[in-house]
Amino acid sequence: MKPTQPPARLFGDHFLRQLNSEERAVVDRVRGLTAEVLGPSAAEVAQTDTFAWDTFRLLAREGIVGTAFPREYGGSDARQVLRIRIIEELGRVCSTSASIITGTDLSSRAIVAGAAAEMKDRLLPRLCTGELQAAFALTEPEAGSDVRGLQTRIRRQGGRYVVNGRKKFITRGTTSDWFVTVGRAEEDPSMFIAVLVPRDAAGFTISPEVGKLGWYGVPISSLEFRDVEVPHGHLLGAEGEGFDLAQDALLRARIGHAAMALGRAIGAVEIAATYMSDRRLFGKALGEHQGPQWMLADMVTKIEATRALVALAAEKYDAKDADVAIFASMAKLQATDLCMAVVTDALQLTGGRGYLQDFPLQRFFRDAKLNQIGEGSSEVHKTVIGRDVMRRARDADRNPCLRPGSLVEY
Ligand SMILES: Cc1cc2nc3c(=O)[nH]c(=O)nc-3n(C[C@H](O)[C@H](O)[C@H](O)COP(=O)(O)OP(=O)(O)OC[C@H]3O[C@@H](n4cnc5c(N)ncnc54)[C@H](O)[C@@H]3O)c2cc1C
């Protein structure tokens, strides 16, 4: 008798080659969760923009939140090549779950990388199990894409730091216990400082949740710091390392955003292709018409090419390659812009049905937009990549078909 094969997925498992057997078992477990719980409940979770506690607790209990934390604190310190597979699987059905995992990187990475030993012992094991939550407070009214415009001031006063300023768009503001807060040193504004602020600190105000278009289940708030004092032990890294710690957290979160966007694009194609098989018009299935087939062909080809780029960025992260930041920018730019285009086309292919509330694509459509804005917008990444190309072009080997000297003269 022939062995029973599991149903073939529309998108192949070729990238699982990057993983060992233990890592593949984690992906299998995540697939089980998406099939049994996260997929079926995704629409309900995305009904309201309040924090998705059940999803968060499930992902913490299953050790998925812990993939972002070192083993000595109870985590599994997963390689990025595994994390992108986890996030892609989650993004395929439920942006809320995927953003809980990328958001954990964003909010906890600076604690892992820069907190004093005592704070790590105190916070990391409980962040890992989901008993505690952290938020990442960088963006301000005057500083979004232009991070160097930060106005928040942090001054050293005796054995304490005093924080004054405002932050906006802060994910998990209402549910976090600790806030990674980045500002400039009052004495020397060229220097960036990051400190940990507890939610009950005197002078610290968290606004009510602010309504948004999508990404339900992970609400945002504004923050205000008025002479908020924290002990010296709450410093992250050294004074002056705040900017680098923020960039380090954003780097991981960018690769995660790329994987999440890819997952959503994959999900959108799966949904559109299923509709195209079911829907008959002009005497045959929608999927038998050449025009829609070509649209699918474009989507699938670009998705597979982008998966390769995102996998490369993850590999470079794990190998600590010097150019990982540029590859993370390329991966994020490519995957998030592609996702928006794919979700738009998938919705078009599903016609009026796709536009209805009970159909997942309206949710995918609203969620896709944020991936192009957060963790460095597409325009910011284009600027970073373009500058890097021109910087390298100055010293790069000249194309051998060129003659020496200026190309401007003829
Ligand atoms: C749902 C949500 C969750 C978020 N969570 C967090 C969080 O947890 N922590 C946190 O710190 N921040 C968070 N953010 C903030 C997010 O990172 C910023 O929104 C993002 O960095 C863009 O900044 P901005 O919104 O101020 O846009 P702006 O900086 O005002 O930019 C506006 C537009 O102009 C474009 N632009 C900017 N500069 C240039 C240029 N030189 N050339 C061409 N185009 C340009 C941008 O790409 C963008 O499209 C969140 C935002 C949202 C919406």
Short mmCIF file of C-alpha atoms and ligand atoms in Angstrom, two decimals:
data_model
loop_
_atom_site.label_atom_id
_atom_site.label_comp_id
_atom_site.label_asym_id
_atom_site.label_seq_id
_atom_site.Cartn_x
_atom_site.Cartn_y
_atom_site.Cartn_z
CA MET A 1 0.00 0.00 0.00
CA LYS A 2 1.24 3.47 -0.83
CA PRO A 3 2.06 5.63 2.24
CA THR A 4 -0.47 8.43 2.74
CA GLN A 5 1.07 11.73 1.74
CA PRO A 6 0.19 14.91 3.63
CA PRO A 7 -1.68 17.34 1.37
CA ALA A 8 0.81 19.23 -0.79
CA ARG A 9 1.07 22.93 -0.02
CA LEU A 10 0.93 25.45 -2.81
CA PHE A 11 4.30 26.87 -1.77
CA GLY A 12 7.10 24.34 -1.40
CA ASP A 13 9.18 23.51 1.64
CA HIS A 14 12.54 24.03 -0.11
CA PHE A 15 13.70 26.60 2.44
CA LEU A 16 13.38 24.05 5.25
CA ARG A 17 16.70 22.75 3.89
CA GLN A 18 18.34 25.49 5.93
CA LEU A 19 17.09 23.85 9.15
CA ASN A 20 18.19 20.88 11.24
CA SER A 21 15.72 18.23 12.44
CA GLU A 22 15.12 19.95 15.78
CA GLU A 23 14.33 23.20 13.99
CA ARG A 24 12.02 21.45 11.51
CA ALA A 25 10.10 20.02 14.45
CA VAL A 26 9.48 23.59 15.64
CA VAL A 27 8.10 24.52 12.21
CA ASP A 28 5.86 21.44 12.30
CA ARG A 29 4.58 22.48 15.70
CA VAL A 30 3.83 26.01 14.44
CA ARG A 31 2.00 24.50 11.46
CA GLY A 32 -0.07 22.46 13.87
CA LEU A 33 -0.94 25.60 15.82
CA THR A 34 -1.90 27.53 12.68
CA ALA A 35 -4.07 24.65 11.45
CA GLU A 36 -5.76 23.91 14.77
CA VAL A 37 -6.04 27.27 16.52
CA LEU A 38 -4.48 30.35 14.98
CA GLY A 39 -5.95 30.04 11.48
CA PRO A 40 -9.50 29.21 12.54
CA SER A 41 -9.52 31.97 15.20
CA ALA A 42 -7.69 34.66 13.16
CA ALA A 43 -10.83 36.46 11.99
CA GLU A 44 -12.22 36.64 15.50
CA VAL A 45 -8.90 37.85 16.95
CA ALA A 46 -8.89 40.61 14.33
CA GLN A 47 -12.40 41.79 15.19
CA THR A 48 -11.27 44.31 17.78
CA ASP A 49 -8.02 46.14 18.38
CA THR A 50 -7.48 45.04 21.95
CA PHE A 51 -4.44 43.04 22.96
CA ALA A 52 -4.77 39.40 21.87
CA TRP A 53 -3.98 37.84 25.23
CA ASP A 54 -5.04 34.31 24.29
CA THR A 55 -2.82 34.32 21.22
CA PHE A 56 0.07 35.80 23.16
CA ARG A 57 -0.25 33.28 25.99
CA LEU A 58 -0.50 30.39 23.55
CA LEU A 59 2.65 31.50 21.70
CA ALA A 60 4.45 31.98 25.02
CA ARG A 61 3.34 28.59 26.36
CA GLU A 62 4.45 26.87 23.16
CA GLY A 63 7.92 28.41 23.45
CA ILE A 64 7.51 30.52 20.29
CA VAL A 65 7.92 33.81 22.18
CA GLY A 66 10.98 32.21 23.79
CA THR A 67 12.70 31.76 20.44
CA ALA A 68 13.87 35.39 20.81
CA PHE A 69 15.61 34.80 24.17
CA PRO A 70 18.92 33.19 25.18
CA ARG A 71 18.90 29.66 26.54
CA GLU A 72 20.28 30.66 29.95
CA TYR A 73 17.07 32.64 30.54
CA GLY A 74 14.71 29.90 29.41
CA GLY A 75 14.56 30.72 25.70
CA SER A 76 15.74 28.73 22.71
CA ASP A 77 17.83 31.47 21.04
CA ALA A 78 16.59 30.37 17.63
CA ARG A 79 18.61 31.13 14.54
CA GLN A 80 17.07 33.69 12.22
CA VAL A 81 16.75 31.05 9.52
CA LEU A 82 14.28 29.30 11.82
CA ARG A 83 12.55 32.45 13.02
CA ILE A 84 11.69 33.57 9.48
CA ARG A 85 10.07 30.19 8.86
CA ILE A 86 8.02 30.51 12.08
CA ILE A 87 6.97 34.07 11.26
CA GLU A 88 6.13 33.21 7.65
CA GLU A 89 3.89 30.37 8.87
CA LEU A 90 2.12 32.67 11.32
CA GLY A 91 1.81 35.53 8.79
CA ARG A 92 0.15 33.13 6.33
CA VAL A 93 -2.95 33.02 8.53
CA CYS A 94 -2.79 35.65 11.26
CA SER A 95 -0.88 38.95 11.32
CA THR A 96 -1.57 39.32 15.03
CA SER A 97 0.42 36.18 15.88
CA ALA A 98 3.25 37.12 13.54
CA SER A 99 3.46 40.64 14.93
CA ILE A 100 3.53 39.33 18.49
CA ILE A 101 6.71 37.46 17.56
CA THR A 102 8.41 40.28 15.60
CA GLY A 103 7.27 42.71 18.31
CA THR A 104 8.98 40.58 20.93
CA ASP A 105 12.26 41.03 19.07
CA LEU A 106 11.72 44.75 18.81
CA SER A 107 10.85 45.26 22.46
CA SER A 108 13.12 42.75 24.17
CA ARG A 109 16.25 42.72 22.05
CA ALA A 110 17.79 45.78 23.73
CA ILE A 111 17.24 44.13 27.11
CA VAL A 112 18.94 40.93 25.91
CA ALA A 113 21.79 42.90 24.33
CA GLY A 114 22.26 45.72 26.82
CA ALA A 115 20.67 45.23 30.26
CA ALA A 116 22.80 44.85 33.40
CA ALA A 117 23.10 41.26 34.65
CA GLU A 118 20.73 41.89 37.55
CA MET A 119 18.00 43.28 35.24
CA LYS A 120 18.45 40.39 32.83
CA ASP A 121 18.01 37.90 35.68
CA ARG A 122 14.94 39.78 36.83
CA LEU A 123 13.21 40.32 33.48
CA LEU A 124 14.29 37.88 30.81
CA PRO A 125 12.94 34.61 32.26
CA ARG A 126 9.52 36.24 32.76
CA LEU A 127 9.52 37.98 29.37
CA CYS A 128 10.26 34.63 27.87
CA THR A 129 7.28 32.91 29.51
CA GLY A 130 4.97 35.83 28.80
CA GLU A 131 4.49 36.75 32.47
CA LEU A 132 5.92 40.17 31.58
CA GLN A 133 5.81 42.28 28.46
CA ALA A 134 8.10 44.99 27.17
CA ALA A 135 7.54 47.79 24.65
CA PHE A 136 10.01 49.62 22.41
CA ALA A 137 9.64 53.40 22.69
CA LEU A 138 11.60 55.15 19.97
CA THR A 139 9.18 57.08 17.70
CA GLU A 140 8.17 60.60 18.71
CA PRO A 141 5.94 63.34 17.33
CA GLU A 142 9.02 64.93 15.69
CA ALA A 143 10.95 61.76 14.96
CA GLY A 144 9.63 58.85 12.90
CA SER A 145 11.64 58.13 9.76
CA ASP A 146 14.17 60.71 10.92
CA VAL A 147 15.23 59.02 14.15
CA ARG A 148 17.93 61.57 14.73
CA GLY A 149 15.18 64.13 15.36
CA LEU A 150 14.48 62.60 18.80
CA GLN A 151 13.55 65.26 21.37
CA THR A 152 13.32 63.08 24.48
CA ARG A 153 16.02 64.08 26.92
CA ILE A 154 17.67 61.84 29.49
CA ARG A 155 19.95 63.30 32.15
CA ARG A 156 22.08 61.71 34.77
CA GLN A 157 21.33 62.99 38.26
CA GLY A 158 23.36 61.36 41.00
CA GLY A 159 22.73 57.63 40.76
CA ARG A 160 19.60 58.03 38.64
CA TYR A 161 18.46 58.93 35.12
CA VAL A 162 15.69 61.48 34.59
CA VAL A 163 13.58 61.17 31.42
CA ASN A 164 11.50 63.95 29.81
CA GLY A 165 9.71 63.66 26.48
CA ARG A 166 6.88 62.16 24.46
CA LYS A 167 6.58 59.01 22.35
CA LYS A 168 3.89 57.95 19.91
CA PHE A 169 2.71 54.84 18.07
CA ILE A 170 4.05 52.57 20.83
CA THR A 171 2.87 48.97 20.38
CA ARG A 172 1.72 47.19 23.57
CA GLY A 173 1.80 50.49 25.49
CA THR A 174 -1.24 49.52 27.52
CA THR A 175 -0.09 46.00 28.33
CA SER A 176 3.67 46.34 28.81
CA ASP A 177 5.38 46.26 32.18
CA TRP A 178 8.68 47.71 30.95
CA PHE A 179 9.51 50.30 28.28
CA VAL A 180 12.80 50.40 26.40
CA THR A 181 13.04 54.18 26.07
CA VAL A 182 15.51 55.90 23.77
CA GLY A 183 16.43 59.58 24.05
CA ARG A 184 19.31 62.03 23.84
CA ALA A 185 21.65 62.91 26.68
CA GLU A 186 20.64 66.30 28.06
CA GLU A 187 24.27 67.37 28.54
CA ASP A 188 25.34 66.20 25.07
CA PRO A 189 22.45 65.78 22.60
CA SER A 190 24.74 64.06 20.08
CA MET A 191 24.75 61.10 22.48
CA PHE A 192 21.84 58.61 22.56
CA ILE A 193 20.87 56.81 25.76
CA ALA A 194 18.48 53.91 26.28
CA VAL A 195 16.91 53.16 29.66
CA LEU A 196 14.25 50.80 31.00
CA VAL A 197 11.21 52.55 32.45
CA PRO A 198 8.68 50.53 34.51
CA ARG A 199 5.01 51.24 33.77
CA ASP A 200 4.34 52.45 37.34
CA ALA A 201 7.16 55.05 37.39
CA ALA A 202 6.06 58.42 38.82
CA GLY A 203 5.54 61.01 36.07
CA PHE A 204 5.03 58.37 33.34
CA THR A 205 1.69 58.49 31.51
CA ILE A 206 0.37 55.97 28.99
CA SER A 207 -2.49 57.19 26.78
CA PRO A 208 -5.55 55.06 25.99
CA GLU A 209 -5.21 52.84 22.93
CA VAL A 210 -5.33 54.72 19.62
CA GLY A 211 -7.55 53.29 16.84
CA LYS A 212 -5.88 52.14 13.61
CA LEU A 213 -6.64 50.63 10.20
CA GLY A 214 -5.33 47.12 10.76
CA TRP A 215 -2.86 45.10 12.81
CA TYR A 216 -5.61 44.44 15.31
CA GLY A 217 -4.69 42.59 18.47
CA VAL A 218 -1.50 44.60 19.06
CA PRO A 219 -2.77 48.09 19.97
CA ILE A 220 -0.68 51.27 20.16
CA SER A 221 -0.53 54.18 22.62
CA SER A 222 1.30 57.44 23.18
CA LEU A 223 3.60 57.94 26.15
CA GLU A 224 4.63 60.97 28.16
CA PHE A 225 7.60 61.23 30.53
CA ARG A 226 7.69 64.12 33.01
CA ASP A 227 10.78 64.00 35.18
CA VAL A 228 10.55 60.22 35.26
CA GLU A 229 13.38 58.86 37.41
CA VAL A 230 14.93 55.43 37.05
CA PRO A 231 17.93 53.93 38.87
CA HIS A 232 21.32 53.76 37.15
CA GLY A 233 20.88 49.98 36.88
CA HIS A 234 18.12 50.56 34.30
CA LEU A 235 20.62 51.87 31.75
CA LEU A 236 20.83 49.71 28.61
CA GLY A 237 24.34 49.34 27.20
CA ALA A 238 26.65 52.25 27.94
CA GLU A 239 25.73 55.93 27.71
CA GLY A 240 26.01 56.76 24.02
CA GLU A 241 24.98 53.28 22.85
CA GLY A 242 21.24 53.96 22.71
CA PHE A 243 21.12 54.47 18.94
CA ASP A 244 23.09 51.29 18.21
CA LEU A 245 20.90 49.25 20.56
CA ALA A 246 17.79 50.56 18.79
CA GLN A 247 19.27 49.72 15.38
CA ASP A 248 20.20 46.23 16.60
CA ALA A 249 16.59 45.62 17.69
CA LEU A 250 15.23 47.07 14.44
CA LEU A 251 17.53 44.87 12.38
CA ARG A 252 15.99 41.67 13.76
CA ALA A 253 12.49 43.11 13.56
CA ARG A 254 13.05 44.11 9.92
CA ILE A 255 13.90 40.57 8.92
CA GLY A 256 10.80 39.51 10.84
CA HIS A 257 8.63 42.07 9.02
CA ALA A 258 9.89 40.72 5.71
CA ALA A 259 9.00 37.16 6.73
CA MET A 260 5.57 38.23 7.99
CA ALA A 261 4.83 40.06 4.72
CA LEU A 262 5.89 37.00 2.74
CA GLY A 263 3.66 34.77 4.83
CA ARG A 264 0.72 37.06 4.18
CA ALA A 265 1.47 37.15 0.44
CA ILE A 266 1.59 33.34 0.40
CA GLY A 267 -1.72 33.18 2.26
CA ALA A 268 -3.29 35.64 -0.18
CA VAL A 269 -2.24 33.56 -3.19
CA GLU A 270 -3.56 30.38 -1.56
CA ILE A 271 -6.91 32.04 -0.92
CA ALA A 272 -7.14 33.56 -4.43
CA ALA A 273 -6.20 30.25 -6.08
CA THR A 274 -8.85 28.38 -4.10
CA TYR A 275 -11.46 30.94 -5.13
CA MET A 276 -10.30 30.68 -8.74
CA SER A 277 -10.85 26.92 -8.67
CA ASP A 278 -14.33 27.28 -7.18
CA ARG A 279 -15.59 30.22 -9.21
CA ARG A 280 -16.99 29.48 -12.67
CA LEU A 281 -17.59 32.20 -15.21
CA PHE A 282 -17.81 32.41 -19.00
CA GLY A 283 -18.21 28.64 -19.10
CA LYS A 284 -15.12 27.60 -17.13
CA ALA A 285 -13.33 28.07 -13.83
CA LEU A 286 -11.84 31.54 -13.26
CA GLY A 287 -8.47 29.83 -12.86
CA GLU A 288 -8.69 28.40 -16.40
CA HIS A 289 -8.69 31.87 -17.94
CA GLN A 290 -5.26 32.98 -19.11
CA GLY A 291 -5.32 36.52 -17.66
CA PRO A 292 -5.90 35.43 -14.04
CA GLN A 293 -3.36 32.60 -14.51
CA TRP A 294 -0.72 35.10 -15.58
CA MET A 295 -1.47 37.20 -12.53
CA LEU A 296 -0.92 34.13 -10.35
CA ALA A 297 2.26 33.26 -12.23
CA ASP A 298 3.71 36.72 -11.53
CA MET A 299 2.79 36.54 -7.88
CA VAL A 300 4.21 33.07 -7.27
CA THR A 301 7.45 33.79 -9.15
CA LYS A 302 8.09 37.02 -7.26
CA ILE A 303 7.21 35.43 -3.93
CA GLU A 304 9.70 32.57 -4.44
CA ALA A 305 12.44 35.04 -5.48
CA THR A 306 11.72 37.15 -2.42
CA ARG A 307 11.75 34.13 -0.12
CA ALA A 308 15.29 33.49 -1.34
CA LEU A 309 16.32 37.08 -0.53
CA VAL A 310 14.77 36.94 2.95
CA ALA A 311 16.43 33.57 3.61
CA LEU A 312 19.76 35.07 2.56
CA ALA A 313 19.29 38.04 4.92
CA ALA A 314 18.54 35.61 7.77
CA GLU A 315 21.62 33.53 6.93
CA LYS A 316 23.72 36.66 6.93
CA TYR A 317 22.34 37.61 10.33
CA ASP A 318 23.21 34.20 11.75
CA ALA A 319 26.70 34.39 10.20
CA LYS A 320 27.16 37.94 11.58
CA ASP A 321 28.07 39.20 8.10
CA ALA A 322 29.06 42.85 7.97
CA ASP A 323 26.55 43.67 5.23
CA VAL A 324 23.52 42.12 6.98
CA ALA A 325 21.86 45.51 7.59
CA ILE A 326 21.74 46.30 3.87
CA PHE A 327 20.40 42.84 3.05
CA ALA A 328 17.79 43.22 5.80
CA SER A 329 16.76 46.55 4.23
CA MET A 330 16.52 44.93 0.79
CA ALA A 331 14.57 41.98 2.15
CA LYS A 332 12.17 44.24 4.05
CA LEU A 333 11.67 46.61 1.13
CA GLN A 334 11.13 43.84 -1.39
CA ALA A 335 8.91 41.59 0.75
CA THR A 336 6.65 44.32 2.12
CA ASP A 337 6.11 46.11 -1.21
CA LEU A 338 5.50 42.75 -2.89
CA CYS A 339 3.02 41.77 -0.18
CA MET A 340 0.99 44.94 -0.71
CA ALA A 341 0.88 44.31 -4.47
CA VAL A 342 0.05 40.61 -4.10
CA VAL A 343 -2.70 41.18 -1.56
CA THR A 344 -4.21 43.91 -3.79
CA ASP A 345 -4.18 41.60 -6.82
CA ALA A 346 -5.49 38.63 -4.81
CA LEU A 347 -8.38 40.77 -3.63
CA GLN A 348 -9.05 41.80 -7.24
CA LEU A 349 -9.09 38.16 -8.29
CA THR A 350 -11.70 37.33 -5.69
CA GLY A 351 -14.02 40.12 -6.88
CA GLY A 352 -16.84 41.28 -4.66
CA ARG A 353 -16.43 38.20 -2.44
CA GLY A 354 -12.94 39.35 -1.48
CA TYR A 355 -14.28 42.72 -0.39
CA LEU A 356 -16.66 41.31 2.21
CA GLN A 357 -16.02 41.46 5.94
CA ASP A 358 -16.10 37.69 6.48
CA PHE A 359 -13.41 37.05 3.83
CA PRO A 360 -9.78 37.06 5.06
CA LEU A 361 -8.40 39.21 2.27
CA GLN A 362 -9.91 42.45 3.57
CA ARG A 363 -7.92 41.85 6.78
CA PHE A 364 -4.77 40.94 4.83
CA PHE A 365 -5.22 44.12 2.78
CA ARG A 366 -5.45 46.36 5.86
CA ASP A 367 -2.56 44.59 7.59
CA ALA A 368 -0.23 44.66 4.56
CA LYS A 369 0.05 48.45 4.61
CA LEU A 370 1.75 48.65 7.96
CA ASN A 371 4.63 46.41 6.91
CA GLN A 372 5.58 49.12 4.40
CA ILE A 373 5.57 51.79 7.14
CA GLY A 374 6.92 50.31 10.39
CA GLU A 375 10.52 49.26 11.10
CA GLY A 376 11.73 51.78 8.54
CA SER A 377 9.38 52.67 5.69
CA SER A 378 10.00 51.53 2.12
CA GLU A 379 11.32 54.99 1.26
CA VAL A 380 13.76 54.96 4.17
CA HIS A 381 15.10 51.55 3.10
CA LYS A 382 15.46 52.72 -0.51
CA THR A 383 17.48 55.69 0.76
CA VAL A 384 19.71 53.43 2.86
CA ILE A 385 20.26 50.93 0.04
CA GLY A 386 20.85 53.62 -2.61
CA ARG A 387 23.39 55.46 -0.46
CA ASP A 388 25.22 52.22 0.22
CA VAL A 389 25.43 51.38 -3.50
CA MET A 390 26.92 54.78 -4.30
CA ARG A 391 29.36 54.60 -1.37
CA ARG A 392 30.58 51.18 -2.52
CA ALA A 393 30.60 52.17 -6.20
CA ARG A 394 33.37 54.67 -5.53
CA ASP A 395 35.82 51.92 -4.52
CA ALA A 396 34.35 48.96 -6.38
CA ASP A 397 36.19 47.13 -9.17
CA ARG A 398 35.54 48.89 -12.44
CA ASN A 399 33.57 46.95 -15.04
CA PRO A 400 36.26 45.46 -17.37
CA CYS A 401 34.52 46.70 -20.50
CA LEU A 402 35.26 50.30 -19.50
CA ARG A 403 38.35 52.22 -20.53
CA PRO A 404 40.29 54.05 -17.77
CA GLY A 405 39.48 57.63 -16.88
CA SER A 406 36.32 59.62 -16.53
CA LEU A 407 33.21 58.28 -18.25
CA VAL A 408 31.89 61.77 -18.63
CA GLU A 409 34.44 62.74 -21.32
CA TYR A 410 34.22 61.28 -24.85
C1 LIG B 1 0.72 50.37 14.10
C2 LIG B 1 2.04 51.00 14.38
C3 LIG B 1 2.88 50.44 15.34
C4 LIG B 1 4.08 51.04 15.65
N1 LIG B 1 4.85 50.54 16.68
C5 LIG B 1 5.93 51.24 17.09
C6 LIG B 1 6.64 50.84 18.28
O1 LIG B 1 6.29 49.86 18.95
N2 LIG B 1 7.70 51.59 18.67
C7 LIG B 1 8.11 52.68 17.98
O2 LIG B 1 9.07 53.32 18.40
N3 LIG B 1 7.48 53.07 16.85
C8 LIG B 1 6.39 52.39 16.39
N4 LIG B 1 5.72 52.79 15.26
C9 LIG B 1 6.18 53.95 14.53
C10 LIG B 1 6.74 53.62 13.15
O3 LIG B 1 8.01 53.04 13.27
C11 LIG B 1 6.75 54.93 12.33
O4 LIG B 1 5.39 55.18 11.99
C12 LIG B 1 7.63 54.85 11.12
O5 LIG B 1 8.97 54.84 11.50
C13 LIG B 1 7.41 56.06 10.18
O6 LIG B 1 7.49 57.25 10.89
P1 LIG B 1 6.31 58.32 10.79
O7 LIG B 1 5.02 57.62 10.96
O8 LIG B 1 6.62 59.43 11.72
O9 LIG B 1 6.36 58.83 9.30
P2 LIG B 1 7.19 60.09 8.75
O10 LIG B 1 8.58 60.02 9.23
O11 LIG B 1 6.41 61.32 9.04
O12 LIG B 1 7.19 59.81 7.19
C14 LIG B 1 6.01 60.03 6.41
C15 LIG B 1 6.23 59.45 5.03
O13 LIG B 1 7.31 60.15 4.39
C16 LIG B 1 8.26 59.21 3.90
N5 LIG B 1 9.60 59.77 4.00
C17 LIG B 1 10.22 60.15 5.12
N6 LIG B 1 11.45 60.65 4.84
C18 LIG B 1 11.59 60.56 3.49
C19 LIG B 1 12.63 60.90 2.57
N7 LIG B 1 13.78 61.41 2.98
N8 LIG B 1 12.42 60.65 1.28
C20 LIG B 1 11.26 60.11 0.83
N9 LIG B 1 10.24 59.79 1.65
C21 LIG B 1 10.41 60.00 2.96
C22 LIG B 1 8.10 57.99 4.78
O14 LIG B 1 8.52 56.84 4.12
C23 LIG B 1 6.62 57.98 5.03
O15 LIG B 1 5.99 57.31 3.96
C24 LIG B 1 4.51 52.19 14.93
C25 LIG B 1 3.68 52.73 13.94
C26 LIG B 1 2.47 52.18 13.68
C27 LIG B 1 1.57 52.84 12.66
#
